[in-house]
PDB file of C-alpha atoms in Angstrom:
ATOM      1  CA  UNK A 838      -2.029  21.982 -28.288  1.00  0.00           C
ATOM      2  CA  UNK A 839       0.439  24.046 -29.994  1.00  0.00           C
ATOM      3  CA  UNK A 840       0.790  25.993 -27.069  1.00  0.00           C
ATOM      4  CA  UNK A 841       1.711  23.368 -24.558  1.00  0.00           C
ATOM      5  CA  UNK A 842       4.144  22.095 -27.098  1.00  0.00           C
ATOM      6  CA  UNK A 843       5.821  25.528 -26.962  1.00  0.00           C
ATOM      7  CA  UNK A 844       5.740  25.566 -23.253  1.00  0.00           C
ATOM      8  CA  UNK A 845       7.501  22.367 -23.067  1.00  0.00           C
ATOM      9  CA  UNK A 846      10.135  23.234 -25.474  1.00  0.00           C
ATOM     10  CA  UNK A 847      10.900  26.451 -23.214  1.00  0.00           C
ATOM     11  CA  UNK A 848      11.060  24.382 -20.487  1.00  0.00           C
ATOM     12  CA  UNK A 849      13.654  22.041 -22.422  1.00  0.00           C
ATOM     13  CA  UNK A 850      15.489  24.734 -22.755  1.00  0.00           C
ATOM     14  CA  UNK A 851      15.596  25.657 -18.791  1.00  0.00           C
ATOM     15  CA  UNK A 852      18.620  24.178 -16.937  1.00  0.00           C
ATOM     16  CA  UNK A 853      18.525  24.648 -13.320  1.00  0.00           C
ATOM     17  CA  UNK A 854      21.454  22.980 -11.927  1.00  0.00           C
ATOM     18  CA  UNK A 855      21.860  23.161  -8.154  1.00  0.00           C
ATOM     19  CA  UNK A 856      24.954  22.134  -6.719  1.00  0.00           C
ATOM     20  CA  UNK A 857      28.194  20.576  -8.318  1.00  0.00           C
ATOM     21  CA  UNK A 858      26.788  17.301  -8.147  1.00  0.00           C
ATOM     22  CA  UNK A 859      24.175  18.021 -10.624  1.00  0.00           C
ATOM     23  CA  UNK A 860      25.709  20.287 -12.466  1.00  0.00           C
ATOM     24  CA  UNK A 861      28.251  17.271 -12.988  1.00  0.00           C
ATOM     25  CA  UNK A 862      25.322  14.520 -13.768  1.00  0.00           C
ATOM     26  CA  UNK A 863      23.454  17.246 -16.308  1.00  0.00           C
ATOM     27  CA  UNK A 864      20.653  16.862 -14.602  1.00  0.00           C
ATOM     28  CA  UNK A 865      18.056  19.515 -15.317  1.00  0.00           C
ATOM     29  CA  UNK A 866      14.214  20.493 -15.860  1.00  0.00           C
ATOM     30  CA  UNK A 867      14.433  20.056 -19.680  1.00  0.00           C
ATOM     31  CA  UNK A 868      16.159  16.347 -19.537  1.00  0.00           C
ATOM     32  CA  UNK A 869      13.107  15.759 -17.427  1.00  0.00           C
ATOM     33  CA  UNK A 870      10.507  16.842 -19.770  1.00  0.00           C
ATOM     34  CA  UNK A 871      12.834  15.478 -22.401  1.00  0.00           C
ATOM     35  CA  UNK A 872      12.566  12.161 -21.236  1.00  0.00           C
ATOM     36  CA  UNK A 873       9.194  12.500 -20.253  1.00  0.00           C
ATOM     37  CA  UNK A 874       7.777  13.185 -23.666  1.00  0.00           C
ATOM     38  CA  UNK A 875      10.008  10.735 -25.451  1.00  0.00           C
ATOM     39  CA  UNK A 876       8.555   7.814 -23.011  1.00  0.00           C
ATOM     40  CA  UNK A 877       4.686   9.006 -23.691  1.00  0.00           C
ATOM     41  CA  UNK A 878       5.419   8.989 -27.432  1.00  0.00           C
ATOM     42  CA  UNK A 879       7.065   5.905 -27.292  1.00  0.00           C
ATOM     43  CA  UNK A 880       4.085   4.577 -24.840  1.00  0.00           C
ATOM     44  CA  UNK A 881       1.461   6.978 -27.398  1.00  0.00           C
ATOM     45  CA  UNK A 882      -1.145   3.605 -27.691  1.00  0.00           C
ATOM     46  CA  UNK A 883      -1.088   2.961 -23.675  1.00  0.00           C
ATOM     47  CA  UNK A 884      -1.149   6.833 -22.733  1.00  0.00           C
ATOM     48  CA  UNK A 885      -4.314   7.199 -25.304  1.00  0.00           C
ATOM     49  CA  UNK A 886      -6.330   4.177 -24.101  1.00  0.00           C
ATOM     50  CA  UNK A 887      -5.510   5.956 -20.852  1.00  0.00           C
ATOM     51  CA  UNK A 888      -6.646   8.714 -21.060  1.00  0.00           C
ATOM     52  CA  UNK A 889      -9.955   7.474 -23.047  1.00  0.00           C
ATOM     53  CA  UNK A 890     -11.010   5.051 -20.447  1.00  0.00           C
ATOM     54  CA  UNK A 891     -10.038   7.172 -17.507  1.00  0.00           C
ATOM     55  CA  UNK A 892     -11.731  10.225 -19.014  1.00  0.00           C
ATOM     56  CA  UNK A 893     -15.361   7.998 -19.598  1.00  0.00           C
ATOM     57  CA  UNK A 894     -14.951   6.385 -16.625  1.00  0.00           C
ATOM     58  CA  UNK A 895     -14.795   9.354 -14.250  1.00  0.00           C
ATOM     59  CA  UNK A 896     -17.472  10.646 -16.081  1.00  0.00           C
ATOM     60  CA  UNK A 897     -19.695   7.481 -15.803  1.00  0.00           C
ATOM     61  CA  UNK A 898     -18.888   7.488 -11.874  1.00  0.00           C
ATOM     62  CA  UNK A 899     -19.890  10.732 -11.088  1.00  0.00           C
ATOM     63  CA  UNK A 900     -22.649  10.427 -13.059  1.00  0.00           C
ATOM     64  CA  UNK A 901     -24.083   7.097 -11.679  1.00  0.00           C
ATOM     65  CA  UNK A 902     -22.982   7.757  -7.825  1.00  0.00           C
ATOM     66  CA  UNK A 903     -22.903  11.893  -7.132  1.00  0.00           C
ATOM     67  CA  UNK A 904     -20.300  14.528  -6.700  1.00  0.00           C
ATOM     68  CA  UNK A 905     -18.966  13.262  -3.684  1.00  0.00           C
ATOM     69  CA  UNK A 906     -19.179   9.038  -4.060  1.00  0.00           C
ATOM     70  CA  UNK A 907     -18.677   9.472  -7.559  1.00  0.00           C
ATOM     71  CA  UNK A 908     -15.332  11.704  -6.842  1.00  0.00           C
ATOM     72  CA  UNK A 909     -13.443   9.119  -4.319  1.00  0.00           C
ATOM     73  CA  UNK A 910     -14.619   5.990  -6.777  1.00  0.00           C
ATOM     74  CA  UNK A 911     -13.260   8.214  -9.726  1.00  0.00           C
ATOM     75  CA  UNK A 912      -9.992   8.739  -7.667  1.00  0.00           C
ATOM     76  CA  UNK A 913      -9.560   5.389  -6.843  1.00  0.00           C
ATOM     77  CA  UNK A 914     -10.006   4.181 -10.030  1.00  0.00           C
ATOM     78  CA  UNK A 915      -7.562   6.782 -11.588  1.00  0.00           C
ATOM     79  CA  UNK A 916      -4.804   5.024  -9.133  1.00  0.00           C
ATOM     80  CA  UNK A 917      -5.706   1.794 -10.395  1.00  0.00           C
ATOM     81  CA  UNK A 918      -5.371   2.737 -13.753  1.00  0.00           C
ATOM     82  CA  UNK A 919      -2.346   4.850 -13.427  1.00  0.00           C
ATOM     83  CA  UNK A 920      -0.901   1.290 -11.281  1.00  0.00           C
ATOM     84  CA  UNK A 921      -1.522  -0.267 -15.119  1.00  0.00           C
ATOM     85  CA  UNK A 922       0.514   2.205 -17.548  1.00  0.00           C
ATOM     86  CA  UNK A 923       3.299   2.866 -15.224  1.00  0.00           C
ATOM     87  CA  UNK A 924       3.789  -1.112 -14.954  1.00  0.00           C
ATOM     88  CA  UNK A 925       3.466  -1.443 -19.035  1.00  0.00           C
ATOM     89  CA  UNK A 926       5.473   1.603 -19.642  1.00  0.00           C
ATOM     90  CA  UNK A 927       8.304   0.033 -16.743  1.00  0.00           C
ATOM     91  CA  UNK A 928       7.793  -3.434 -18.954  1.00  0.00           C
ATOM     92  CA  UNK A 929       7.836  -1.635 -22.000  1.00  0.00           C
ATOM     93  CA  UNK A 930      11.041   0.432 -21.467  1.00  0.00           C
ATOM     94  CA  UNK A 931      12.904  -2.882 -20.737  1.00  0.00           C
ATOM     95  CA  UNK A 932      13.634  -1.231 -16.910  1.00  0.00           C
ATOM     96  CA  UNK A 933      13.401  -3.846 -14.071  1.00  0.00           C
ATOM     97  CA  UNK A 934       9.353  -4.649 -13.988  1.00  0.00           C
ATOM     98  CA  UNK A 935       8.051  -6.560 -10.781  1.00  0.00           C
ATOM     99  CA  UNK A 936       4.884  -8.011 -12.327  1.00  0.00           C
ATOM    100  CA  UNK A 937       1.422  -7.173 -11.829  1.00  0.00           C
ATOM    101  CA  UNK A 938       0.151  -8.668  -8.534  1.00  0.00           C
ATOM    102  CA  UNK A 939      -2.993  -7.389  -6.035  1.00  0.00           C
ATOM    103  CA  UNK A 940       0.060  -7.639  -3.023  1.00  0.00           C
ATOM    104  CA  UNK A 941       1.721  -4.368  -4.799  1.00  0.00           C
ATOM    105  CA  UNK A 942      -1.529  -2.715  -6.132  1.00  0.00           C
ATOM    106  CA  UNK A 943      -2.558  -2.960  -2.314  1.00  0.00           C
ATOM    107  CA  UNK A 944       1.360  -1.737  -1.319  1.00  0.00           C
ATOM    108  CA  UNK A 945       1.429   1.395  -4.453  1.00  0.00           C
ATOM    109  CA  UNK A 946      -2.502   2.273  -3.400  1.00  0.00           C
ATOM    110  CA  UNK A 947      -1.464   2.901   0.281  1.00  0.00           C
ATOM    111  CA  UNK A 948       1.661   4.974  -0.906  1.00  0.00           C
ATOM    112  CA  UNK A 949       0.460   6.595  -2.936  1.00  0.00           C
ATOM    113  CA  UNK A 950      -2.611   7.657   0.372  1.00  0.00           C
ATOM    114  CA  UNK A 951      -0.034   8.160   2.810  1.00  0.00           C
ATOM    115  CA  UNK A 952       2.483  10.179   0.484  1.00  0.00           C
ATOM    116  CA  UNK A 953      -0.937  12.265  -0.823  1.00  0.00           C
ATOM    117  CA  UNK A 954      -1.783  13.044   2.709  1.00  0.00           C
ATOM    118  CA  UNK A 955       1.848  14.129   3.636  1.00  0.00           C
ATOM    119  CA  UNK A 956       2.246  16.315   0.284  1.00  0.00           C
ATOM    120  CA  UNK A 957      -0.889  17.523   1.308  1.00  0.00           C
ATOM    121  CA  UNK A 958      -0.418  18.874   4.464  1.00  0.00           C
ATOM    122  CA  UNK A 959       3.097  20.290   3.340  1.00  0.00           C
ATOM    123  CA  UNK A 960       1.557  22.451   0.881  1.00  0.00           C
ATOM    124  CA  UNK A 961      -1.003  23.862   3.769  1.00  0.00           C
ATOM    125  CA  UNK A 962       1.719  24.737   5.881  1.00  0.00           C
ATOM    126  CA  UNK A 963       3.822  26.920   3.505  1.00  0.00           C
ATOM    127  CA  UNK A 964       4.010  24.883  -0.349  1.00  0.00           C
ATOM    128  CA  UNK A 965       7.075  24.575  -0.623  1.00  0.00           C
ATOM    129  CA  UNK A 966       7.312  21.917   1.946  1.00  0.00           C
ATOM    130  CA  UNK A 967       5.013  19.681   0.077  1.00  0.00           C
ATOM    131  CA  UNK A 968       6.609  20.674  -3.282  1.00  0.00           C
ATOM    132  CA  UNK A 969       9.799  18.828  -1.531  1.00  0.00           C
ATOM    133  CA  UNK A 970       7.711  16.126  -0.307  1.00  0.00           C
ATOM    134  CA  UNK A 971       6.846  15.481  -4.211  1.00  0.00           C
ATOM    135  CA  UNK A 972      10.035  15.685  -5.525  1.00  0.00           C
ATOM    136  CA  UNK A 973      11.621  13.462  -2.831  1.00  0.00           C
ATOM    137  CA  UNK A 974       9.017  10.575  -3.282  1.00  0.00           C
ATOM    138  CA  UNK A 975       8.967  10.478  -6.926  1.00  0.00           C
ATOM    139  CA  UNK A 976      10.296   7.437  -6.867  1.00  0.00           C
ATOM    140  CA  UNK A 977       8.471   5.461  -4.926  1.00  0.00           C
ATOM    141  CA  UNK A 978       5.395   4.291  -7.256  1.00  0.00           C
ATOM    142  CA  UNK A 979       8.106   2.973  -9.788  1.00  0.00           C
ATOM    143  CA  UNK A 980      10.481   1.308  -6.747  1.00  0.00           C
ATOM    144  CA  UNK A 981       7.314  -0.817  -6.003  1.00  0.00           C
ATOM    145  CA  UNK A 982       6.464  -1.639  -9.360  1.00  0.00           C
ATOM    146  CA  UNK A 983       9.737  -2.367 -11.082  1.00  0.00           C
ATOM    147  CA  UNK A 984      11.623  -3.102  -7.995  1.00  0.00           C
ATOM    148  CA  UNK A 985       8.920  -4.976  -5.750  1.00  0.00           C
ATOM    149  CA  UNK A 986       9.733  -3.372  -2.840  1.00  0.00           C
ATOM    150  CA  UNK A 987       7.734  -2.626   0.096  1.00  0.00           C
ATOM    151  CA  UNK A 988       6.215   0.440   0.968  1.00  0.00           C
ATOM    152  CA  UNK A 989       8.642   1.806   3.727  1.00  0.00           C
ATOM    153  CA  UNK A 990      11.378   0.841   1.513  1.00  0.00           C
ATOM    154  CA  UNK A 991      10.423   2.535  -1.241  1.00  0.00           C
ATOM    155  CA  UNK A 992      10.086   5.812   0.555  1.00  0.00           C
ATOM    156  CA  UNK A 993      13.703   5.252   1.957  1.00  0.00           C
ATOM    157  CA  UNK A 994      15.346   4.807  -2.064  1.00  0.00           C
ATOM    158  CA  UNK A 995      13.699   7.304  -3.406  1.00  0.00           C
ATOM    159  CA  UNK A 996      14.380   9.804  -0.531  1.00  0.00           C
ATOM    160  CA  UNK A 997      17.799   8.818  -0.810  1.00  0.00           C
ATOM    161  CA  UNK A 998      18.207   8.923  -4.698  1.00  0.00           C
ATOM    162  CA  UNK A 999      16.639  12.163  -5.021  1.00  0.00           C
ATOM    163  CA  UNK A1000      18.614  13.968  -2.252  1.00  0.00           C
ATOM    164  CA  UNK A1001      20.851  15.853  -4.784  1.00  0.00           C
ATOM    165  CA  UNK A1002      18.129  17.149  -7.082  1.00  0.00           C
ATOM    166  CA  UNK A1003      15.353  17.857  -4.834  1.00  0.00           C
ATOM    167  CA  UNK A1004      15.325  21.641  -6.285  1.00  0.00           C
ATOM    168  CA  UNK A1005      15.721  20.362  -9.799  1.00  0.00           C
ATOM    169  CA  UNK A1006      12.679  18.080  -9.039  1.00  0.00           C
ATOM    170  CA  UNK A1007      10.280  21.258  -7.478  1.00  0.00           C
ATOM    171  CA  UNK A1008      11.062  23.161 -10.804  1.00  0.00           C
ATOM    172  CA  UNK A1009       9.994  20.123 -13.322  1.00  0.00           C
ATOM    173  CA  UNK A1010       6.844  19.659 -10.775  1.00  0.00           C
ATOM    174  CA  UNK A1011       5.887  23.519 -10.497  1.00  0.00           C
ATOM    175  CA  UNK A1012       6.006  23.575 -14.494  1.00  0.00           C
ATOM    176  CA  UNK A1013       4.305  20.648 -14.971  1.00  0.00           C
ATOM    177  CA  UNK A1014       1.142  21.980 -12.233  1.00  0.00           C
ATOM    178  CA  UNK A1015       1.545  25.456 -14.126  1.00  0.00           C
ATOM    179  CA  UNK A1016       0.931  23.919 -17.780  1.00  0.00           C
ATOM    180  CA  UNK A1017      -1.579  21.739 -16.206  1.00  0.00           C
ATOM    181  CA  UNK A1018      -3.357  24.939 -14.657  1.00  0.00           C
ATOM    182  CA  UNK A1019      -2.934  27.217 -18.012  1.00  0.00           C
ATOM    183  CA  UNK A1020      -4.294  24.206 -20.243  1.00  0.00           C
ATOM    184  CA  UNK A1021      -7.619  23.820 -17.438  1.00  0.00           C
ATOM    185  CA  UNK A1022      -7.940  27.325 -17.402  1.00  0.00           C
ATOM    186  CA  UNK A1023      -7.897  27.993 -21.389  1.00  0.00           C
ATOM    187  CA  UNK A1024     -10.172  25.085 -22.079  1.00  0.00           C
ATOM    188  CA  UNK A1025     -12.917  26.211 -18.753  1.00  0.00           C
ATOM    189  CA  UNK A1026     -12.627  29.609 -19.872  1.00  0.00           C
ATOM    190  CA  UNK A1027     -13.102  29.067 -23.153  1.00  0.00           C
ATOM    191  CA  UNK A1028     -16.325  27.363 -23.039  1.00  0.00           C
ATOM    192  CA  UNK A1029     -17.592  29.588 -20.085  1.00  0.00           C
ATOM    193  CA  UNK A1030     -16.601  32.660 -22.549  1.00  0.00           C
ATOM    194  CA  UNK A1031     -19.138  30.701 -25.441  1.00  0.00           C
ATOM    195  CA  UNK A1032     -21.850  30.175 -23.602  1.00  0.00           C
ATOM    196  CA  UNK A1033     -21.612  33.814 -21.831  1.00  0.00           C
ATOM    197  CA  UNK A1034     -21.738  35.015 -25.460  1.00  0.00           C
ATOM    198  CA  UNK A1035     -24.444  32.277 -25.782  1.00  0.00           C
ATOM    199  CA  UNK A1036     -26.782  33.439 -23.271  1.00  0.00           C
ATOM    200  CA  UNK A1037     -26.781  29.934 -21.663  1.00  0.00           C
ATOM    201  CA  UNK A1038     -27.207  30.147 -18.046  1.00  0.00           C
ATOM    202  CA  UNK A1039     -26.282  26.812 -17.811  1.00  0.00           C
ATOM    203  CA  UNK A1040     -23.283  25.367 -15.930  1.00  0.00           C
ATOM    204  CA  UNK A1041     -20.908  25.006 -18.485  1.00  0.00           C
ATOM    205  CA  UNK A1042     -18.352  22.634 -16.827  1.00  0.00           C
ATOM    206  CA  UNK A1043     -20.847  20.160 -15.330  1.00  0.00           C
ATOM    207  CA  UNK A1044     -20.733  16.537 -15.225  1.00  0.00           C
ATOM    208  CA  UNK A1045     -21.216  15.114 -19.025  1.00  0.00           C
ATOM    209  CA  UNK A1046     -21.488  18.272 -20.798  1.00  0.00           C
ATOM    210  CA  UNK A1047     -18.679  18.777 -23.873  1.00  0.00           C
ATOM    211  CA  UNK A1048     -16.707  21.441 -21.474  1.00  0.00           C
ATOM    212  CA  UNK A1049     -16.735  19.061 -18.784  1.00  0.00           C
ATOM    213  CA  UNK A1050     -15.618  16.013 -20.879  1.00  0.00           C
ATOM    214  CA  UNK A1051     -12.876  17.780 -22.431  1.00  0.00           C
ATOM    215  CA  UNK A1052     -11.436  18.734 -18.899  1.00  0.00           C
ATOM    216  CA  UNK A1053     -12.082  15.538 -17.388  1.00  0.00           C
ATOM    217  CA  UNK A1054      -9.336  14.523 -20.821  1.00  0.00           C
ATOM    218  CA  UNK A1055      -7.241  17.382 -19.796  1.00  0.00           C
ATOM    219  CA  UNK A1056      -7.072  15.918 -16.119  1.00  0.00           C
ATOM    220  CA  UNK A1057      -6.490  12.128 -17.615  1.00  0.00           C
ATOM    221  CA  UNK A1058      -3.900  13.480 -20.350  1.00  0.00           C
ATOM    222  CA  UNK A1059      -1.392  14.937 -17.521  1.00  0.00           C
ATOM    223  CA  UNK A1060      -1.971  11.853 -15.139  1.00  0.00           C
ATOM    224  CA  UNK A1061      -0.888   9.789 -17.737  1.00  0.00           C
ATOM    225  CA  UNK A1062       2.010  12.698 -18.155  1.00  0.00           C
ATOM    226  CA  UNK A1063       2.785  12.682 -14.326  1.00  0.00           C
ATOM    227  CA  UNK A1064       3.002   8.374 -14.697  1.00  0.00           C
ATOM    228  CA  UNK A1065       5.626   8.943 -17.804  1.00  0.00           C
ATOM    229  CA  UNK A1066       7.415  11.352 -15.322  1.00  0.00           C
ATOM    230  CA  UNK A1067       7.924   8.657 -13.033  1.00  0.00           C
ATOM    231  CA  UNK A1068       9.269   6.378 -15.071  1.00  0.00           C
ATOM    232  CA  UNK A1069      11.395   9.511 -16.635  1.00  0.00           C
ATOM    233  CA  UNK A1070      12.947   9.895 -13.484  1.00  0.00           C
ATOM    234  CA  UNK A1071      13.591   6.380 -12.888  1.00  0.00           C
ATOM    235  CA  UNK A1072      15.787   6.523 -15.918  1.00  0.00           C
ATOM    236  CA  UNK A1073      17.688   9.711 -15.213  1.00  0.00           C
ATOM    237  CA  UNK A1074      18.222   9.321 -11.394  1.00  0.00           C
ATOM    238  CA  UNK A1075      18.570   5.480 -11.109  1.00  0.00           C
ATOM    239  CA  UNK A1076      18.823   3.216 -14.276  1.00  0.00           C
ATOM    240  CA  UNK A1077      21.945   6.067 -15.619  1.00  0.00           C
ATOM    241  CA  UNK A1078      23.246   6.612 -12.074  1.00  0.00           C
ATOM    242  CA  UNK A1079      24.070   3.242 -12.063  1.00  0.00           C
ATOM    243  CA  UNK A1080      25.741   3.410 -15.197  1.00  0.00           C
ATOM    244  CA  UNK A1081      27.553   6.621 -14.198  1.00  0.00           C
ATOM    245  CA  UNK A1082      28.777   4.484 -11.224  1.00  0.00           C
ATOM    246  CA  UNK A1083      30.129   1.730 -13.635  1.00  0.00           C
ATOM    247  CA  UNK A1084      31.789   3.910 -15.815  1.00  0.00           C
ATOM    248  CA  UNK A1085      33.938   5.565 -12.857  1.00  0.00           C
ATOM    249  CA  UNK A1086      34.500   2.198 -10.504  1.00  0.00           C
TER     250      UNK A1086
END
């Protein structure tokens, strides 16, 4: 939509630089959408068959098994699909790519639980907490794909490698949930505005119906968003740090 597009180029335009060490790397909220978008693009074929099958599927799921059944199986097969384009995208990008194997499905599903949890419980206590809890694992789902590691390990790099730009990484993650937000809201509104107008009593955002398809696409497009992100950062905070660290050895 036109108006996420001009959203995004605001935020490419936002440089929030905290600290010399960043301010040094030119590391900012814009580079991260930046890079975001130019992976997706480049990814466009993987990111649509995303966010086609995801979309059907979580419809089909809750459909055939219930709200509540239908929400966890949905869930889980979200992860195992967003396991899939963040290993092709990884593969795709050239960037180190571990290989597809049940052993780190298994090792990036239970992450990704335990880190959910955590995040979780941070933003209970007072958000911000679990804001920083996002930002400082955002490596972790590519350091088991393209790096193989295990699941403690992963959570030590990317704590490490994101030390310097945790704020940075809250501002990219509080504009991406705000866009995310703002897009559900237009489209649910939208629809629930129609059918006011309409007369239909009906629920306009359940299972199946047009409204609720659309957000269920709206929910797939920005996971698939949220996996390019992960690679993004992969590039700016590792894959270029290690250049950086060439260049000045």
């Amino acid at each position: 939509p036109l108006a996420f597009h001009s959203f995004v180029s605001l935020a490419a335009n936002i440089q929030l630089q905290l600290g010399d060490e960043e301010l040094m790397a030119h590391f900012s909220v814009g580079d991260i959408f930046g890079e975001t978008f130019a992976i997706a693009e480049r990814a466009w074929a993987a990111v649509l068959l995303y966010v086609v099958v995801s979309t059907g599927l979580n419809v089909f799921l809750e459909l055939a098994f219930g709200e509540t059944l239908g929400l966890w199986s949905s869930s889980l097969a979200g992860l195992v699909l967003g396991y899939a384009l963040l290993g092709h995208v990884m593969k795709r990008e050239g960037l180190p790519f571990a290989g597809m194997s049940v052993f780190l499905l298994v090792v990036y599903l239970v992450a990704t639980l335990v880190s959910s949890i955590a995040i979780f419980i941070g933003t209970l206590l007072l958000v911000v907490p679990g804001l920083l809890l996002l930002a400082r694992w955002s490596l972790v789902p590519t350091m088991i794909i393209g790096r193989g590691m295990g699941m403690l390990q992963a959570f030590s790099e990317s704590w490490g490698a994101t030390r310097s730009k945790q704020w940075t990484l809250v501002g990219f993650y509080v504009l991406l949930i705000l866009a995310f937000v703002l897009l559900l809201a237009l489209v649910g509104g939208g629809f629930a505005g129609v059918q006011i107008a309409a007369g239909d009593g009906e629920d306009v955002l359940a299972t199946g119906s047009p409204a609720g398809v659309l957000v269920e696409a709206v929910g797939s497009f920005f996971g698939s968003l949220f996996a390019c992100s992960n690679v993004a950062l992969y590039v700016l905070l590792v894959e270029r740090g290690h250049e950086e660290e060439a260049i000045f050895a």
